[in-house]
PDB file of C-alpha atoms in Angstrom:
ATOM      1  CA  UNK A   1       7.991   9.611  11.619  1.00  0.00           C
ATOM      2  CA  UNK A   2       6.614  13.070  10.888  1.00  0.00           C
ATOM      3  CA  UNK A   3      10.247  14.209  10.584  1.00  0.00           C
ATOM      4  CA  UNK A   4      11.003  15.341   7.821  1.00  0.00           C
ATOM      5  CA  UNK A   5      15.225  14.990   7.965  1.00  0.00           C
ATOM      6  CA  UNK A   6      14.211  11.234   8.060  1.00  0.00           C
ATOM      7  CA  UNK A   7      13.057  11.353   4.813  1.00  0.00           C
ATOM      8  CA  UNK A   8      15.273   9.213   2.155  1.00  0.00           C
ATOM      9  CA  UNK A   9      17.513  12.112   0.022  1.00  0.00           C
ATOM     10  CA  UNK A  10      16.014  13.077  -2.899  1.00  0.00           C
ATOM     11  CA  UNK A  11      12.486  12.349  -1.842  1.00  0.00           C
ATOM     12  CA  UNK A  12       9.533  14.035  -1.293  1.00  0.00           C
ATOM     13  CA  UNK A  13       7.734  11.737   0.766  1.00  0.00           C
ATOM     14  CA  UNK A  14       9.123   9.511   3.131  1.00  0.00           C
ATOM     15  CA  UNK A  15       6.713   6.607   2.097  1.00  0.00           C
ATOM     16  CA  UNK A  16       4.782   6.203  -0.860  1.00  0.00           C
ATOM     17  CA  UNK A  17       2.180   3.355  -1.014  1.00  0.00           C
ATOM     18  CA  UNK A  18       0.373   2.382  -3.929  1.00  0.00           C
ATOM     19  CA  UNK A  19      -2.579   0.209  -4.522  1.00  0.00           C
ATOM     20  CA  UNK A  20      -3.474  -1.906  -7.534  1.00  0.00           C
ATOM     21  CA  UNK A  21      -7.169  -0.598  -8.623  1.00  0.00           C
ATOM     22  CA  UNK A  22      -7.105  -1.818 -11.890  1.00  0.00           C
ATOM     23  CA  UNK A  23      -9.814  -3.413 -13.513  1.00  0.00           C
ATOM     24  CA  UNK A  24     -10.352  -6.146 -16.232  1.00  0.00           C
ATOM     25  CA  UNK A  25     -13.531  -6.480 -18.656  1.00  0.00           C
ATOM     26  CA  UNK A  26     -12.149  -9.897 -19.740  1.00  0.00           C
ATOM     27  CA  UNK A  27     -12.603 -11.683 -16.803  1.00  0.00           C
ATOM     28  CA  UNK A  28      -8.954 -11.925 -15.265  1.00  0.00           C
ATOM     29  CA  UNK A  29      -8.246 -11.647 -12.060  1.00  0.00           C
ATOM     30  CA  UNK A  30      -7.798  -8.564 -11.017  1.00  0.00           C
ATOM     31  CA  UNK A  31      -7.525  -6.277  -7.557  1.00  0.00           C
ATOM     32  CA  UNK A  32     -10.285  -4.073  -8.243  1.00  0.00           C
ATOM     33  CA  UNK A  33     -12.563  -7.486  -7.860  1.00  0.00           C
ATOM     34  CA  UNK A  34     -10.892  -7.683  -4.499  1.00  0.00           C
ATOM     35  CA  UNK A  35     -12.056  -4.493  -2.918  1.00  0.00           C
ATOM     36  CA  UNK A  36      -9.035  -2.322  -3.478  1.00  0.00           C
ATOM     37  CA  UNK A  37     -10.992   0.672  -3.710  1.00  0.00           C
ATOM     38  CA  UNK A  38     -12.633   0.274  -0.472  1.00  0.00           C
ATOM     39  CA  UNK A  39      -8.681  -0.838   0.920  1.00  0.00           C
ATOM     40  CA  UNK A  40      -7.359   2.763  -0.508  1.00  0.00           C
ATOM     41  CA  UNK A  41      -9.916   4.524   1.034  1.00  0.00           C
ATOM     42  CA  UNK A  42      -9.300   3.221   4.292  1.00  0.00           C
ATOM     43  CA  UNK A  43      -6.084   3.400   3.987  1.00  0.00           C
ATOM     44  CA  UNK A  44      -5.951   6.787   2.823  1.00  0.00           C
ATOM     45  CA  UNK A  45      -8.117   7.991   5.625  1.00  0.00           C
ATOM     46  CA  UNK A  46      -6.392   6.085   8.169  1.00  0.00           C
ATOM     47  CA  UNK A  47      -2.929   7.940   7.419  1.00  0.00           C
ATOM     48  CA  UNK A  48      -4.983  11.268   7.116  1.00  0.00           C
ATOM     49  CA  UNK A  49      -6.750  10.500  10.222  1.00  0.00           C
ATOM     50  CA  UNK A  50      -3.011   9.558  12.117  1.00  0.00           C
ATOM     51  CA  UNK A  51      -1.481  13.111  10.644  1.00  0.00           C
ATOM     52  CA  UNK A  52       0.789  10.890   9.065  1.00  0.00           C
ATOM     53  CA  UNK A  53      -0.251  12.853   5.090  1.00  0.00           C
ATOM     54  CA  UNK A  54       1.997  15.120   3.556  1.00  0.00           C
ATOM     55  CA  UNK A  55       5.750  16.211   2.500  1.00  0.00           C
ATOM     56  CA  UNK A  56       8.226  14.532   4.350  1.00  0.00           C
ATOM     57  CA  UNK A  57       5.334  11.874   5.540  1.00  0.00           C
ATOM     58  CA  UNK A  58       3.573   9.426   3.947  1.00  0.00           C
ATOM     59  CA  UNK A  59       1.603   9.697   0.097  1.00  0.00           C
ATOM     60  CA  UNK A  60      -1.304   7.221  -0.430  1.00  0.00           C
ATOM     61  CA  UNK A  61      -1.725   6.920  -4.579  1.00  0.00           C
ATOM     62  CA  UNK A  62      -3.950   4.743  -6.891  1.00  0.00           C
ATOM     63  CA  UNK A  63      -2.112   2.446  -9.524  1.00  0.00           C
ATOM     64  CA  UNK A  64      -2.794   0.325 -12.715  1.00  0.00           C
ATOM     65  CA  UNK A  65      -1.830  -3.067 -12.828  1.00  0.00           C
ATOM     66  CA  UNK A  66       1.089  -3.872 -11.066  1.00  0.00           C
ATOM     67  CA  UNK A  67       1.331  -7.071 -12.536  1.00  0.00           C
ATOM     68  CA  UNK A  68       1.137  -9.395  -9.399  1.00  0.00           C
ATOM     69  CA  UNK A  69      -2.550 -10.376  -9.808  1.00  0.00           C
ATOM     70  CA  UNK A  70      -2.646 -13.794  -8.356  1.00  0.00           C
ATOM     71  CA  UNK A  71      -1.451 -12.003  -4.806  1.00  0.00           C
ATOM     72  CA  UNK A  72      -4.247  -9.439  -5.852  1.00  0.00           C
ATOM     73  CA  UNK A  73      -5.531  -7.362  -4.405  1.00  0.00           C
ATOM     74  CA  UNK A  74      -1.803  -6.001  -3.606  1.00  0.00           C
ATOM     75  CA  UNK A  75      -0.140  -2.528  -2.891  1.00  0.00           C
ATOM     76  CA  UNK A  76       3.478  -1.158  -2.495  1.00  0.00           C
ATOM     77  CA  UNK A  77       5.335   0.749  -0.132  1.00  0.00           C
ATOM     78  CA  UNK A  78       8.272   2.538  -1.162  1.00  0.00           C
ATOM     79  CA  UNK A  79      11.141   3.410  -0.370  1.00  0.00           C
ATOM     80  CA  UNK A  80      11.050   0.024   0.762  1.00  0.00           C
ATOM     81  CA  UNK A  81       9.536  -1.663  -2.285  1.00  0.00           C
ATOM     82  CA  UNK A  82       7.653  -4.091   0.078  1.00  0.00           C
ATOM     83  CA  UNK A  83       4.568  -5.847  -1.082  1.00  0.00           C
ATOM     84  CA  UNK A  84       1.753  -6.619   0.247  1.00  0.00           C
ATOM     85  CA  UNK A  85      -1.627  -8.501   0.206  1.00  0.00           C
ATOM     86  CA  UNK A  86      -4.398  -7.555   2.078  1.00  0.00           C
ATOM     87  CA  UNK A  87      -7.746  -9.467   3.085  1.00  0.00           C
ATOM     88  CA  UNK A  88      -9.748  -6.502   5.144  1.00  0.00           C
ATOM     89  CA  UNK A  89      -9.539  -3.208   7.263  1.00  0.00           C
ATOM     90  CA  UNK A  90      -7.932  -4.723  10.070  1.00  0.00           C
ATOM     91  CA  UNK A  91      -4.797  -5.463   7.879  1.00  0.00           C
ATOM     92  CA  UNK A  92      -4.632  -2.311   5.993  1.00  0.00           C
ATOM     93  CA  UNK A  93      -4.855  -0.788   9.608  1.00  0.00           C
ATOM     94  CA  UNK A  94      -2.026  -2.658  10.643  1.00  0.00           C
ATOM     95  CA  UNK A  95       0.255  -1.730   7.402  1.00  0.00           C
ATOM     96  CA  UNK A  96      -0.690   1.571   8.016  1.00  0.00           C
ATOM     97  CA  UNK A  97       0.300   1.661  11.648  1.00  0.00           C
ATOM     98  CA  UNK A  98       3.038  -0.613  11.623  1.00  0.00           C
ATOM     99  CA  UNK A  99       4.964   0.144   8.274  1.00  0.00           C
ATOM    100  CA  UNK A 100       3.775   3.775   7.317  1.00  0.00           C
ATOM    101  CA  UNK A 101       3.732   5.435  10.603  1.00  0.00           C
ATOM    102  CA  UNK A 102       6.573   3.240  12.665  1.00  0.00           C
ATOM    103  CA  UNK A 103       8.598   1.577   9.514  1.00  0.00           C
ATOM    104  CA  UNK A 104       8.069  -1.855  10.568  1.00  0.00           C
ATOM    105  CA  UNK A 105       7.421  -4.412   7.781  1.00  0.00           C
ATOM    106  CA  UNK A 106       4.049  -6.212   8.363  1.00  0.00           C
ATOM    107  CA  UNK A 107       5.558  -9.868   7.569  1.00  0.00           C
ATOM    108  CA  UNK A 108       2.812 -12.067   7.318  1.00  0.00           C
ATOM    109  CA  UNK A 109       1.100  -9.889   4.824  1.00  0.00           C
ATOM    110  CA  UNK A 110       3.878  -9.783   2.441  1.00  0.00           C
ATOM    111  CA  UNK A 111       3.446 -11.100  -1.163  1.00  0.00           C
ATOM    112  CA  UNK A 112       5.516 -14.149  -2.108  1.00  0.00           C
ATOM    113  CA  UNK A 113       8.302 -12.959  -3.953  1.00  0.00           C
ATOM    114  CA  UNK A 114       7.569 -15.698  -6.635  1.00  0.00           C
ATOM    115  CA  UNK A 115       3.750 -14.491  -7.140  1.00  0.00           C
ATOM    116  CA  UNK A 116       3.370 -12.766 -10.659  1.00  0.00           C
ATOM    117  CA  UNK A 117       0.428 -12.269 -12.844  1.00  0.00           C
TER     118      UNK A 117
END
């Protein structure tokens, strides 16, 4: 994984996850009411932690709305655009070592493809 030839051409990174964090004062639903902060901080430290960080490897960034709240809270993993919705550390653990580190898509976390806002 830490290879940086199998990076996709063009790229800097050879996956780039982002989490929802955004927040709503109106009282929609929202992934920051979901713990998303507290996901991308474990995930981030996770990949730091597995020396998967860093050109050619993996990027861990904080979004706005992605507009998929009712899967919320939810993150993205390009170049793969896969989706995902998480519950706790144990499944940001396994997206981490399962799709970040050996490019295997977590299935049972995905998001519907039908869930929007």
């Amino acid at each position: 994984m830490s290879d940086a030839a199998s990076t996709p051409p063009g790229s800097y990174y050879q996956r780039h996850i982002f989490f929802c964090l955004n927040q709503r004062d109106n009282g929609e639903a929202c992934c920051a009411d979901h713990n998303a902060q507290k996901a991308f901080d474990r995930c981030k430290a996770q990949v730091k932690a597995q020396g998967l960080a860093g050109p050619g490897k993996v990027r861990v960034n904080k979004a706005g709305c992605l507009d998929r709240c009712a899967g919320g809270p939810i993150a993205v993993v390009y170049p793969e655009a896969t989706w995902y919705t998480f519950v706790d550390e144990a499944d940001i653990d396994e997206i981490v070592s399962s799709h970040l580190r050996d490019g295997v898509v977590v299935e049972r976390l995905r998001t519907p493809h039908d869930v929007g806002r």
